[in-house]
Coordinates of C-alpha atoms in Angstrom, one line a residue:
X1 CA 2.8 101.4 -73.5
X2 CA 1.3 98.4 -71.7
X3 CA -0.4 97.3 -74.8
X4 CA 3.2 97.8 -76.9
X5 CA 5.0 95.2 -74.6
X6 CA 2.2 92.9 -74.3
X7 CA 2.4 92.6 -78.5
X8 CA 6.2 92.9 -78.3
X9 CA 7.1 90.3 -75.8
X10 CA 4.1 87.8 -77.3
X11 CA 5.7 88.2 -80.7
X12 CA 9.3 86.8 -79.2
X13 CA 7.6 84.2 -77.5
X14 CA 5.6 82.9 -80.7
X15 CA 8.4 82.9 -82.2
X16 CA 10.6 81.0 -80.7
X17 CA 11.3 77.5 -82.1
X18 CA 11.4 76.1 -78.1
X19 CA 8.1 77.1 -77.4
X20 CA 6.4 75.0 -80.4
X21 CA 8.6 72.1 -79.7
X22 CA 8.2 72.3 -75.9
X23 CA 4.0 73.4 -75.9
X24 CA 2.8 71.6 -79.2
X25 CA 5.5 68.7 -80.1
X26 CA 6.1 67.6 -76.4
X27 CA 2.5 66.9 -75.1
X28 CA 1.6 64.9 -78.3
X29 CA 4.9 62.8 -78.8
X30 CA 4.5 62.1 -74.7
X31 CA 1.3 61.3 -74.8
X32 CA 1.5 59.3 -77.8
X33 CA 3.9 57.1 -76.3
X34 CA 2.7 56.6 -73.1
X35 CA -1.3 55.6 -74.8
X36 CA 0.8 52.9 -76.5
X37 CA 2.7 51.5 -73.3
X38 CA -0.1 51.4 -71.2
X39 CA -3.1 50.8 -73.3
X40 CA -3.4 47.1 -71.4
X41 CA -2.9 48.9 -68.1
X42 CA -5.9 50.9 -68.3
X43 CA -8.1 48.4 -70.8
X44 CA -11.7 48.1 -69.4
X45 CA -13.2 44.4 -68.8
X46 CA -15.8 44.0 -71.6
X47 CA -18.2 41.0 -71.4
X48 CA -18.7 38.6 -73.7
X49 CA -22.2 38.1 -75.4
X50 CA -22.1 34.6 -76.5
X51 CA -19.6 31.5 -77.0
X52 CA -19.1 27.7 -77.8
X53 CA -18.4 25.0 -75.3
X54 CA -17.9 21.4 -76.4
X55 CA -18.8 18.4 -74.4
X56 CA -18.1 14.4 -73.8
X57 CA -21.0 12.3 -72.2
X58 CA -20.1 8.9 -71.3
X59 CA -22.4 6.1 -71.8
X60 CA -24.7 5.3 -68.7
X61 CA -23.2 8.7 -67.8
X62 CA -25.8 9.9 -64.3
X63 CA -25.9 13.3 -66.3
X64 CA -27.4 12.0 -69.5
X65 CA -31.2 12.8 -68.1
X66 CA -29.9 17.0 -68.0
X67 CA -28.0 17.3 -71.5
X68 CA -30.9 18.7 -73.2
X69 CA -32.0 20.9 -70.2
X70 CA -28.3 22.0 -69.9
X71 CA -28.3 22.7 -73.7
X72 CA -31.2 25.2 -73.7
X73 CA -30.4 26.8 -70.2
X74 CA -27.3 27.6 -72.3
X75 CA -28.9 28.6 -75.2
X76 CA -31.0 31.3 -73.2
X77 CA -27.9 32.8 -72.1
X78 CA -25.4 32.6 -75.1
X79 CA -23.7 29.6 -74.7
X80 CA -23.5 27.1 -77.2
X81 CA -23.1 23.3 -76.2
X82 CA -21.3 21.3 -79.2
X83 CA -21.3 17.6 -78.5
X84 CA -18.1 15.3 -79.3
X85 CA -17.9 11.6 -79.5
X86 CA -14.3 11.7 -78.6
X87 CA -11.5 13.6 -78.6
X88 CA -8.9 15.3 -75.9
X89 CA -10.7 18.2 -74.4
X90 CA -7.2 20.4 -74.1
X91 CA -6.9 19.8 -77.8
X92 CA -10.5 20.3 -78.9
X93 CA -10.7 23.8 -76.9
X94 CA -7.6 24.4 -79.0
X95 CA -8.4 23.2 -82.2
X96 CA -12.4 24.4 -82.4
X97 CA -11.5 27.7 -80.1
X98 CA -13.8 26.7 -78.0
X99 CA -14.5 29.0 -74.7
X100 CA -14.4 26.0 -72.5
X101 CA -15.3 22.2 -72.7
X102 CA -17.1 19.6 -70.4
X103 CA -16.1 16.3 -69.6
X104 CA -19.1 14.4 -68.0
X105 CA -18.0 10.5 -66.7
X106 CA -20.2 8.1 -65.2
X107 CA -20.9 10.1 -62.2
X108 CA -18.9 13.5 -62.4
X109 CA -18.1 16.0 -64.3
X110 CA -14.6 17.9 -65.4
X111 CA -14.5 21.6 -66.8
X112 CA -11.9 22.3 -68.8
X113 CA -11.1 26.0 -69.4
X114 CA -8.8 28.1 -72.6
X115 CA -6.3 30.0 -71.9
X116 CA -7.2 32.5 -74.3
X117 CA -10.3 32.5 -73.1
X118 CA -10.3 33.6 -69.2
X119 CA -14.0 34.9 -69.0
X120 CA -15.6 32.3 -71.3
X121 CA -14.2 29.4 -68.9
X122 CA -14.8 31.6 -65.8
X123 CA -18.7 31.6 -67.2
X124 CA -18.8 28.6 -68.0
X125 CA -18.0 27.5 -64.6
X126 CA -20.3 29.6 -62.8
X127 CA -22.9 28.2 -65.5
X128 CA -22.5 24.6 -64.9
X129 CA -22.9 25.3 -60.8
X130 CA -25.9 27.4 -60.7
X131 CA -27.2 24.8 -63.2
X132 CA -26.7 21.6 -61.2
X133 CA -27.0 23.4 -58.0
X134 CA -30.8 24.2 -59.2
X135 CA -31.0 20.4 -60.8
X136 CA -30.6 19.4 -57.1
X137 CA -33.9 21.0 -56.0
X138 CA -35.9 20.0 -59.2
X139 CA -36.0 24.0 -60.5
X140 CA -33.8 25.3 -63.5
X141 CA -36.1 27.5 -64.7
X142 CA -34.7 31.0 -63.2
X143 CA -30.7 30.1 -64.3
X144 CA -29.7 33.4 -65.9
X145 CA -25.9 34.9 -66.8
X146 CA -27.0 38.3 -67.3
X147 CA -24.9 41.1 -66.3
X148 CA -26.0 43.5 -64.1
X149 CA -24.8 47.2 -64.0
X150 CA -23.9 48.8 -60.5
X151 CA -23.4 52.8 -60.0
X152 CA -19.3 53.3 -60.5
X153 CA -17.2 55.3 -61.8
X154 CA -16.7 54.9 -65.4
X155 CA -13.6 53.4 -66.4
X156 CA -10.7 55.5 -68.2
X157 CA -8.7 54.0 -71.2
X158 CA -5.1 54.8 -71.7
X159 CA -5.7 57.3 -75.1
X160 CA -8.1 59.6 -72.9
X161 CA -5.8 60.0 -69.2
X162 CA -2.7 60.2 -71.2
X163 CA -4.1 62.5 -73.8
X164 CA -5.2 64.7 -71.1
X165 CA -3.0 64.6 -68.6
X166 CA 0.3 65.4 -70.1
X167 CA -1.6 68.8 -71.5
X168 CA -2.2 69.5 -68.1
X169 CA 2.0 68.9 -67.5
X170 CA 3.5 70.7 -69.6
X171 CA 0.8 72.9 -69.6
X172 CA 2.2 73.7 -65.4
X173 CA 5.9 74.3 -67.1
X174 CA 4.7 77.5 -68.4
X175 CA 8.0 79.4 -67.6
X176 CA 10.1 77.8 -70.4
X177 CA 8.1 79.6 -72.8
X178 CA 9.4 82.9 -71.1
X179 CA 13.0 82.0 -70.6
X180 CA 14.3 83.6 -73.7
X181 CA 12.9 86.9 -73.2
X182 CA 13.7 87.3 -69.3
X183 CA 17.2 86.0 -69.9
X184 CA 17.3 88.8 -73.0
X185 CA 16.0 91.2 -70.5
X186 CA 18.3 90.9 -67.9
X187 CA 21.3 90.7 -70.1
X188 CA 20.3 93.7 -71.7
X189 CA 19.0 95.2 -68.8
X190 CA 15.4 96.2 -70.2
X191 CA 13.7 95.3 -67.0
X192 CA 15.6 98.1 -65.5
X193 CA 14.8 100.8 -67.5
X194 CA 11.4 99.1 -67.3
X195 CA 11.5 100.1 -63.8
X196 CA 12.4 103.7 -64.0
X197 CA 9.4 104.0 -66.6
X198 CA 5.7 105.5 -66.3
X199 CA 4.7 101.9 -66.1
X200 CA 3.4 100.6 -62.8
X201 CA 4.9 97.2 -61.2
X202 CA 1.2 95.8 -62.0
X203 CA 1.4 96.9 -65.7
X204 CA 5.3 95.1 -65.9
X205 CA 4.1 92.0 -64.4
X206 CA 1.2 91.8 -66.6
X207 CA 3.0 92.8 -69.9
X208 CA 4.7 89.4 -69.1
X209 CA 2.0 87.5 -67.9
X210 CA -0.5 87.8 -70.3
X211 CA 2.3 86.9 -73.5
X212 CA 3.1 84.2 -71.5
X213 CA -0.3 82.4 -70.8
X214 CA -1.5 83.5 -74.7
X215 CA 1.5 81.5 -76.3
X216 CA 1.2 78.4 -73.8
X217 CA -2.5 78.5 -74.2
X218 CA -1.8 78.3 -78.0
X219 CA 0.5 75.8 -78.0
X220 CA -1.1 73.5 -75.6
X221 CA -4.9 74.0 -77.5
X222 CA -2.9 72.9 -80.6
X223 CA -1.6 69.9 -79.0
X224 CA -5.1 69.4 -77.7
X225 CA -6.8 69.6 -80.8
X226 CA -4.2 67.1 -82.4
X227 CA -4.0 64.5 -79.9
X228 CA -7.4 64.7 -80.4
X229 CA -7.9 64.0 -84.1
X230 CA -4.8 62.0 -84.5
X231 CA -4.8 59.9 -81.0
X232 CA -8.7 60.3 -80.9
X233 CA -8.5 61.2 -77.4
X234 CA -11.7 62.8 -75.5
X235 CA -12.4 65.5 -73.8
X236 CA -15.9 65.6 -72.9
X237 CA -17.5 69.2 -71.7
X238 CA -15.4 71.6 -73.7
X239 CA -16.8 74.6 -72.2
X240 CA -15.7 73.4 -69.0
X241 CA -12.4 71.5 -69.9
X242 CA -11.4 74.3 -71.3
X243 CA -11.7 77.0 -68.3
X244 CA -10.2 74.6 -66.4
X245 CA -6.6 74.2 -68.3
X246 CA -6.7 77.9 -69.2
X247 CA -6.6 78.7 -65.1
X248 CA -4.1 76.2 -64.3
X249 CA -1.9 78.2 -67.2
X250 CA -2.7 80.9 -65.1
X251 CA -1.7 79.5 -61.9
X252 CA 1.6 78.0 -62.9
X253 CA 2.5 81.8 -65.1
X254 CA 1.8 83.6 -61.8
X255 CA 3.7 80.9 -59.8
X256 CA 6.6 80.7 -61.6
X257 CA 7.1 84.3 -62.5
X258 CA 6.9 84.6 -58.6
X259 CA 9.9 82.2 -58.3
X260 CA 11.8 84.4 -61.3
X261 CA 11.1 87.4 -58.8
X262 CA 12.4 86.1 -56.0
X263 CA 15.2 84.7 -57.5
X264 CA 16.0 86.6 -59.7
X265 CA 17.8 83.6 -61.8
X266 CA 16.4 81.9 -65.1
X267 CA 18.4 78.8 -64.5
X268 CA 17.5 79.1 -60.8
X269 CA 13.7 79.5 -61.7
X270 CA 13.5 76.6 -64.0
X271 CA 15.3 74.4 -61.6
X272 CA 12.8 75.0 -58.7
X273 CA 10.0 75.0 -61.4
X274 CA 10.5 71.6 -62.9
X275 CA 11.5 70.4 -59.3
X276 CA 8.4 71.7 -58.1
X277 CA 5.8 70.7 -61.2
X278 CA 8.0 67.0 -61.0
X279 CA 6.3 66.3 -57.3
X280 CA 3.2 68.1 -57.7
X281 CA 2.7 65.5 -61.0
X282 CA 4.3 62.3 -58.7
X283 CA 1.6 62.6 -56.4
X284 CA -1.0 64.0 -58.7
X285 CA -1.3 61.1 -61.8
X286 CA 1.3 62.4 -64.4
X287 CA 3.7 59.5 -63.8
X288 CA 1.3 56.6 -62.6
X289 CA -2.7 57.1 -62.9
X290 CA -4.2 58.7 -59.7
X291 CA -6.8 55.5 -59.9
X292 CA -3.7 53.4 -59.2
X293 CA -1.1 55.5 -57.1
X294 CA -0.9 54.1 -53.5
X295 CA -0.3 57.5 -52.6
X296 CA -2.9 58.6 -49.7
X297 CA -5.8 60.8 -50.7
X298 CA -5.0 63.5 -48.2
X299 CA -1.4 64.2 -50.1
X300 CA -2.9 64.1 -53.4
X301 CA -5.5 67.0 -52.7
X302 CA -2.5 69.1 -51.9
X303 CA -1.3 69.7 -55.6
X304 CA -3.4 71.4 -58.2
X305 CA -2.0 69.0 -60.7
X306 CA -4.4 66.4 -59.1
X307 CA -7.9 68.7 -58.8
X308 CA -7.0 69.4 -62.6
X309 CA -6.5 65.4 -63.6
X310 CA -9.1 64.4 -61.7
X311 CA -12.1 66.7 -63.0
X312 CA -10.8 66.6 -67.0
X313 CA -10.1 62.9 -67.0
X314 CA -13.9 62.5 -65.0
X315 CA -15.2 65.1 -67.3
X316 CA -13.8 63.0 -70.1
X317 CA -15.4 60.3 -69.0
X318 CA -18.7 60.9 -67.1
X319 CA -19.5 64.6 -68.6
X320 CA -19.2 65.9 -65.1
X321 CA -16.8 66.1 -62.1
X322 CA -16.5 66.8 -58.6
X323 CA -13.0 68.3 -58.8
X324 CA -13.9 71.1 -61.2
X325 CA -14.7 73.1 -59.0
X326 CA -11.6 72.7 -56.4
X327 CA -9.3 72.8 -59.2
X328 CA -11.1 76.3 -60.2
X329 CA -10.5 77.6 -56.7
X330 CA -7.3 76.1 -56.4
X331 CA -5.9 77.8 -59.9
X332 CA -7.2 81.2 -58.8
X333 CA -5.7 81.6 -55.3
X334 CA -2.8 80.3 -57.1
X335 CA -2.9 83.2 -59.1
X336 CA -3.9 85.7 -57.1
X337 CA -1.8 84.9 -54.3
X338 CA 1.5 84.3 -57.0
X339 CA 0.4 87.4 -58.6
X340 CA 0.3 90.0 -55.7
X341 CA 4.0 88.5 -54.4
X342 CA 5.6 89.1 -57.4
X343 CA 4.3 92.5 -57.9
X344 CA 5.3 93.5 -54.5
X345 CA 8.7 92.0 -55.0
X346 CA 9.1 93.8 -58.3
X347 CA 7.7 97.1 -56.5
X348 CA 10.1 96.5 -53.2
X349 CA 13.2 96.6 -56.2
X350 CA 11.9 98.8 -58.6
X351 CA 12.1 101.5 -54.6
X352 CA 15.5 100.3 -54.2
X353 CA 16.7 101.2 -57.3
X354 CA 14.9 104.9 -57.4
X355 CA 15.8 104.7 -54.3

């Protein structure tokens, strides 16, 4: 019997035109969007590994003696020093797209930096004072640019956090995909006769359950596996990424059938659910990345939403995460706890009305 209504109430929810638009359509078109809109917000520095700078001398210039010095200390480390017998600095950067230029008088020196060109003039000017700075004490020997790597996290780009994190979303508004089959229930009063069935409250819960995490699983791995050939979007450990979104399905089934319980009220359920999902994905990165929120860390580790950002997007990016196994923990007593109210709520009615 159990098995019947499991096959039954999966076969109304698969086909329902909603669920496809709300589980598959939603996540990409979102996520799309968003990877657009904030692609600058979340673009990681890259250095640069070489660039031109132009340069004036003046005659009887004191700096004539440390061209040719100046010219191979910047030769070691990528930059190129063009020399120009006259010309407007401003407008040579501009004309030549130069990453800086030099201006050396009679007994000074003027850097001149692009607009474009932030990092190249920001080098540029760290060059020319470790150079002199070392000219002063007769040793330019050890003048290096290199870029040294320090342990941190590993930046995120805007395709990967919104790619994943909007599957988590909608992935926690898990109740829509039931809607039409509990309002169809209650209008044709099937859960009553449910009731006054062989089947246990356990088995009744479950026969909704399971239907209900199967067709948002489905939906939500085809919008995975989209976003992630069409957006290019990555999602590092799959055999851990994809445990991890399975039990927060789970978790938000068993929550929000609890609400439906209690309740009682599909409008009233999906009210309170997207109320409740809305603030749990304020604090925990859904709206504004979790990297940037000002919100303080102790309120973020309240919602699941968070534990389940934090270790796919650091899975994404670093092939390992902290927060896997909190948001693990977190989806299970979720779905324990969930699970054994709403059973005992549906047992406490199914006594009232055999009652």
């Amino acid at each position: 019997m159990i098995i019947y209504l499991i096959k039954n109430n999966f076969k109304i929810m698969f086909r329902n035109s909603v669920n496809i638009f709300m589980f598959v359509l939603c996540p990409i078109i979102t996520s799309a969007v968003l990877i657009s809109a904030f692609s600058a917000l979340l673009e990681s520095y890259e250095s640069v590994s070489s660039f031109e700078v132009g340069y004036i001398i003046e005659d009887e210039s004191d700096y004539t003696a440390y061209i040719d010095k100046l010219v191979e200390v910047g030769k070691d480390n990528g930059v190129t020093f063009t020399e120009y017998k006259s010309g407007a600095p401003k407008k040579l950067v501009d004309e030549n797209e130069l990453g800086g230029f030099v201006e050396f008088n009679k007994d000074g020196y003027t850097v001149y930096e692009s607009e474009d060109k932030k990092v190249e003039g920001t080098t540029l000017e760290y060059m020319m004072s470790a150079f002199f700075n070392s000219a002063i004490s007769d040793d330019t020997s050890d003048i290096s640019l290199n870029v040294k790597s320090v342990d941190h996290i590993a930046p995120v780009n805007s395709t990967d956090y919104y790619g994943i994190i909007y599957i988590v979303y909608y992935g926690w508004c898990a109740i829509v995909c039931a809607a039409g089959l509990l309002s169809n229930e209650k209008k044709n009063r099937i859960n009553e006769r449910l009731k006054v069935s062989n089947l246990s409250s356990l088995q009744i819960y479950l026969a909704k359950l399971i239907p209900i995490v199967m067709v948002v699983a489905l939906g939500i791995g085809t919008a995975g596996v989209i976003t992630a050939f069409l957006l290019g979007v990555h999602w590092g450990n799959l055999a851990i990424s994809i445990p991890v979104v399975l039990l927060m399905i789970i978790a938000a089934s068993a929550m929000e059938l609890m609400i439906y319980e209690i309740s009682f009220s599909m409008i009233g359920t999906i009210i309170i659910t997207f109320g409740v999902v809305w603030v749990m994905g304020f604090i925990g990165g859904s709206f504004e990345t979790y990297m940037f929120s000002g919100h303080p860390e102790t309120l973020k580790m309240i919602t699941p939403i968070y534990h389940g950002n934090r270790a796919l997007v650091e899975l994404s990016v670093m092939g390992h995460s902290e927060y896997v196994t909190s948001s693990i923990v977190y989806s299970l007593m979720i779905a324990v706890v969930c699970s054994a109210i709403a059973v005992f709520i549906g047992k406490m009615r199914r006594s009232l009305k055999n009652g």
